[in-house]
Short mmCIF file of C-alpha atoms in Angstrom, two decimals:
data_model
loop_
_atom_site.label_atom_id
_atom_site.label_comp_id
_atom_site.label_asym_id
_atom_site.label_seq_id
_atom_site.Cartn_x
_atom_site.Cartn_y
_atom_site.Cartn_z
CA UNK W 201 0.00 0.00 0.00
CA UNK W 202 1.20 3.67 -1.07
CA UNK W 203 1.91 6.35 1.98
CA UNK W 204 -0.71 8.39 -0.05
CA UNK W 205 -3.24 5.72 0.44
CA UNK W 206 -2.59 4.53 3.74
CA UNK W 207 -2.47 8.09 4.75
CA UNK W 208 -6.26 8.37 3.26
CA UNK W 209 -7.10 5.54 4.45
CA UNK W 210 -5.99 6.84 8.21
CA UNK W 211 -7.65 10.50 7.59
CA UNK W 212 -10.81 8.78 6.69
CA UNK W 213 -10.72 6.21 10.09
CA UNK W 214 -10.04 9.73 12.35
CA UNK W 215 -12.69 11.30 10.71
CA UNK W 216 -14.91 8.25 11.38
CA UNK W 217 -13.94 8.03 14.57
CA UNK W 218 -14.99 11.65 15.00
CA UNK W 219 -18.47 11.08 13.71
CA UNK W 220 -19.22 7.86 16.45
CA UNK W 221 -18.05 10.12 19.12
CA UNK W 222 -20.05 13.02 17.94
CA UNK W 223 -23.59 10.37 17.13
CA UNK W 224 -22.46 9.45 20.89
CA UNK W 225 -22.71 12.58 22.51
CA UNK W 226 -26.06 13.43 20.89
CA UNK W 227 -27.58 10.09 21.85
CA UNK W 228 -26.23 10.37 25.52
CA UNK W 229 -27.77 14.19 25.78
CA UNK W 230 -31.05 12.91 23.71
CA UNK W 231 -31.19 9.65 26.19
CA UNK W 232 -28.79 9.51 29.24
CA UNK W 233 -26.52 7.08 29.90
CA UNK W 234 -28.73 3.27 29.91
CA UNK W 235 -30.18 4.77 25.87
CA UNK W 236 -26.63 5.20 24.80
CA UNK W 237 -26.39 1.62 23.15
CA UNK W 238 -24.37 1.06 20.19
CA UNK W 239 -26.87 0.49 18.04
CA UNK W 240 -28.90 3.99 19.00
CA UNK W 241 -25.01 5.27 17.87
CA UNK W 242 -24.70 2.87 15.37
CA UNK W 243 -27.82 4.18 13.60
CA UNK W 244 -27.47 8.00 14.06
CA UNK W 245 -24.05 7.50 12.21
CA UNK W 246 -25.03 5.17 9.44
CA UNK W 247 -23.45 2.22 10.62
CA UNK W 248 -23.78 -1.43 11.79
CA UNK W 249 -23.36 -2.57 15.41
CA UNK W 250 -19.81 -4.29 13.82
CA UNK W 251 -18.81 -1.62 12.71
CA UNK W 252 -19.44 1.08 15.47
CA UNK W 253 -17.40 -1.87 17.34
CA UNK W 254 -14.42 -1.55 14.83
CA UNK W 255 -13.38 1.60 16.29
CA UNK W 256 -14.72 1.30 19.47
CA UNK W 257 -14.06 -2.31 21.14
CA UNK W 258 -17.44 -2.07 23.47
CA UNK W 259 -19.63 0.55 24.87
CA UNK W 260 -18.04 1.20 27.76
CA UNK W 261 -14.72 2.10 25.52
CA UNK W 262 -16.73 4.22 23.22
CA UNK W 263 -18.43 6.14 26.68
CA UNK W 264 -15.14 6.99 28.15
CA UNK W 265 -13.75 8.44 25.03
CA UNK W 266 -16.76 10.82 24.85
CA UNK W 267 -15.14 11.46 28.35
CA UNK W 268 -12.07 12.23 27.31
CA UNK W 269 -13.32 14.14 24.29
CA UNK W 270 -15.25 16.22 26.76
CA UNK W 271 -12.29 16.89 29.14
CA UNK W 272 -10.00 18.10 25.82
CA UNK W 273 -13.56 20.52 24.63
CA UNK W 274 -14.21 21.79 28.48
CA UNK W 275 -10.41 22.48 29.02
CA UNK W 276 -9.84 24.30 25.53
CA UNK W 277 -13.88 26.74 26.30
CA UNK W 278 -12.85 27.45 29.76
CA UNK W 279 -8.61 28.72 29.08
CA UNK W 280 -10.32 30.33 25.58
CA UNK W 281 -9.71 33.62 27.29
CA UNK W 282 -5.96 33.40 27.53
CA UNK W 283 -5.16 31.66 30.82
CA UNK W 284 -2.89 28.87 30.61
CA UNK W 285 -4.31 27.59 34.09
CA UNK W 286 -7.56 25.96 35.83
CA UNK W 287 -8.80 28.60 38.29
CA UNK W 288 -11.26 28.17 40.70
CA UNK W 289 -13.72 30.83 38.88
CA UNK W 290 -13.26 28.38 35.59
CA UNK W 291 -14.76 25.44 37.95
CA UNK W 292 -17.77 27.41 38.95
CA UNK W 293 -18.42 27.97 35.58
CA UNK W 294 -17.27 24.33 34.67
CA UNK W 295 -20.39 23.34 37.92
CA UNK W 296 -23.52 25.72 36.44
CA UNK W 297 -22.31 24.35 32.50
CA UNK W 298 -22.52 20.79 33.45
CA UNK W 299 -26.25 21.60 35.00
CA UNK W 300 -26.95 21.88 31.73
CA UNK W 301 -25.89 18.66 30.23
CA UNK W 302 -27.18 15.61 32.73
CA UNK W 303 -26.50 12.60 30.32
CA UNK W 304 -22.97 13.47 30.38
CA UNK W 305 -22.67 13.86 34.04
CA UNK W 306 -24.98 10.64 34.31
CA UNK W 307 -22.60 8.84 31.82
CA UNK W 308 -19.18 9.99 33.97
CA UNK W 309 -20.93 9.33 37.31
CA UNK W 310 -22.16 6.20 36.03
CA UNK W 311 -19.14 5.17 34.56
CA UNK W 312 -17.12 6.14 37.89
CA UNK W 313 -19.02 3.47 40.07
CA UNK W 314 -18.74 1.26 37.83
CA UNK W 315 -15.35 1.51 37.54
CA UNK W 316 -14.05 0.63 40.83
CA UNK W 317 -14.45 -3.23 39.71
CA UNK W 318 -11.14 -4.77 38.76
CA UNK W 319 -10.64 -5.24 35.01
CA UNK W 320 -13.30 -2.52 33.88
CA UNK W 321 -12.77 -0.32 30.61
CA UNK W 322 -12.90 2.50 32.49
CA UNK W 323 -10.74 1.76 35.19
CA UNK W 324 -7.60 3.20 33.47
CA UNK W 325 -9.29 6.22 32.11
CA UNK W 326 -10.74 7.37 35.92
CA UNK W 327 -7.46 6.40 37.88
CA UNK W 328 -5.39 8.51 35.42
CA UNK W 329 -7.76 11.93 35.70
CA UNK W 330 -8.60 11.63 39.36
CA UNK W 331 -4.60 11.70 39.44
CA UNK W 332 -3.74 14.31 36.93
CA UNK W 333 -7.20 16.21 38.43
CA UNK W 334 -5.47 16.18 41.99
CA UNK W 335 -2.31 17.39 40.95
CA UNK W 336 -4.03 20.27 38.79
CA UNK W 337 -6.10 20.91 41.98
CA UNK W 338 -3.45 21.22 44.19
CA UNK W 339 -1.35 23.80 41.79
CA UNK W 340 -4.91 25.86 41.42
CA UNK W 341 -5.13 26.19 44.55
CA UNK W 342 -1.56 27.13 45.49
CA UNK W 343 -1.97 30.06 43.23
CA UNK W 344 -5.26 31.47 44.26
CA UNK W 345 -4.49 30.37 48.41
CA UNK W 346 -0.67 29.79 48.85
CA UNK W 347 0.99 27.21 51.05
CA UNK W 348 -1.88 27.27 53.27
CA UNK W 349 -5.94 27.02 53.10
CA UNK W 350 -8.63 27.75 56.12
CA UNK W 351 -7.80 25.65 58.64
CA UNK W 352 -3.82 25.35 57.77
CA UNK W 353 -4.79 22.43 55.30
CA UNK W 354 -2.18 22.50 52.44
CA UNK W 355 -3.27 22.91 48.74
CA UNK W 356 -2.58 18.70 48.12
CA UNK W 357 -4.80 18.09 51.24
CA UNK W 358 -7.28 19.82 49.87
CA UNK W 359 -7.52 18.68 46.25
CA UNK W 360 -9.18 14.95 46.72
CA UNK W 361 -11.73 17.23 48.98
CA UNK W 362 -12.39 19.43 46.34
CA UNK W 363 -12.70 16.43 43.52
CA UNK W 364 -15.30 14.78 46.28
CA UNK W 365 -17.28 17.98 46.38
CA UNK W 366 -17.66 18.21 42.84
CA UNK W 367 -17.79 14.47 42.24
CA UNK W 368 -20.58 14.64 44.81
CA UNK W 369 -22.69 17.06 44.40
CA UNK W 370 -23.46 15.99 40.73
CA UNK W 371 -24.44 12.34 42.34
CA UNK W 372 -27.19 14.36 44.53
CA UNK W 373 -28.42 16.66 41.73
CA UNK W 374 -28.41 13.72 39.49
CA UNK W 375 -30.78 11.89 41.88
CA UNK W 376 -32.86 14.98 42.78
CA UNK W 377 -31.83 17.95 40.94
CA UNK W 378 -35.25 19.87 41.99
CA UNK W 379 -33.16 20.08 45.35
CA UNK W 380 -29.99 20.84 44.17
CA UNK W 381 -28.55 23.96 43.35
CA UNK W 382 -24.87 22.54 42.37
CA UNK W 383 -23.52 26.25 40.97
CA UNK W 384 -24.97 27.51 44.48
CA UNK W 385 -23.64 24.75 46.75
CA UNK W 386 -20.58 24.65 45.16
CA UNK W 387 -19.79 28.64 45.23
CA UNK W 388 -20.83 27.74 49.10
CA UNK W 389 -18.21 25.35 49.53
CA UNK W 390 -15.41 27.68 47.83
CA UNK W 391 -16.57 30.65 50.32
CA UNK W 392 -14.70 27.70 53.02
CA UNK W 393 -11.41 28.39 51.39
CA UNK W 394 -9.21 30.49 52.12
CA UNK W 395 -5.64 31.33 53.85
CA UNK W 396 -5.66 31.00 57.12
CA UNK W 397 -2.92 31.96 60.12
CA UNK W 398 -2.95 28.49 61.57
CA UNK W 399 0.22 26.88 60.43
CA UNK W 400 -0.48 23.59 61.99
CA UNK W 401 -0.33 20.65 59.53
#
């Protein structure tokens, strides 16, 4: 096979690729996460079952690169401005934007608990970000707080606490989002931050 054709060949698999992942979103934000099957994807893009599964080995691999297609579209909206960092005014935003899109945060939330089981899909995918989303956390909030947060808690200390506010609060609004205010509870739970003059670890 010629470079020029295998090189088509390649640009015509991304671009395929593309289109599942973009059929995907719309089904999950037309019909949550259990009416995301492959063939409710496989028909919105013109495809068989087989060959949704060509690109994507099962559902649960096709879900979690929506995922990760959603982390790369939230992180390039929210730095559009011309920061090169998260900051905690980018989450709030980040909280009242995903009130807006519940089959995505039902797909991740679902996806998260289901994840915890040894030898699932999405295992990889959720140890890797709660990692990378810790370490991001941490540097956010050295910049905005410095060494030390209310209560003399460091900025690592603080990250998994932040990840498990945000993680959940989506869980409660998913399961009764009449109640829930997560912009609201979540600008509450900032207002707790802060430097504080207790250097005590």
């Amino acid at each position: 096979m010629t470079q020029g054709r295998r090189g088509g060949r390649e640009a015509q698999g991304a671009e395929r690729r593309e289109a599942i992942l973009e059929a995907a979103r719309e089904v999950i934000a037309e019909r949550g996460y259990r009416g995301a099957s492959l063939g409710a994807v496989a028909e919105r893009v013109g495809l068989t079952q087989p060959g949704v599964l060509h690109y994507f080995p099962s559902k649960e691999h096709l879900l979690v690169a929506v995922l990760e297609a959603r982390d790369r579209w939230d992180t390039a909206a929210f730095l559009a401005g011309g920061s090169d960092s998260w900051r905690l005014s980018h989450l709030e935003q980040l909280v009242e934007y995903n009130a807006t899109r519940p089959g995505v945060v039902q797909t991740f939330a679902a996806l998260a608990g289901e994840s915890v089981t040894g030898g699932h899909p999405a295992r990889e995918y959720f140890v890797e970000r709660y990692a990378q989303a810790r370490a991001g956390l941490a540097a956010m909030l050295r910049a905005e707080f410095g060494d030390r947060l209310a209560g003399g808690r460091t900025p690592e200390q603080v990250a998994p606490l932040l990840i498990a506010v945000l993680d959940g609060l989506q869980t409660q609004w998913l399961l009764d989002p009449e109640s829930i205010d997560m912009g609201a509870a979540f600008r509450d739970f900032v207002a707790l931050l802060g430097p504080s003059d207790d250097t005590a670890p």
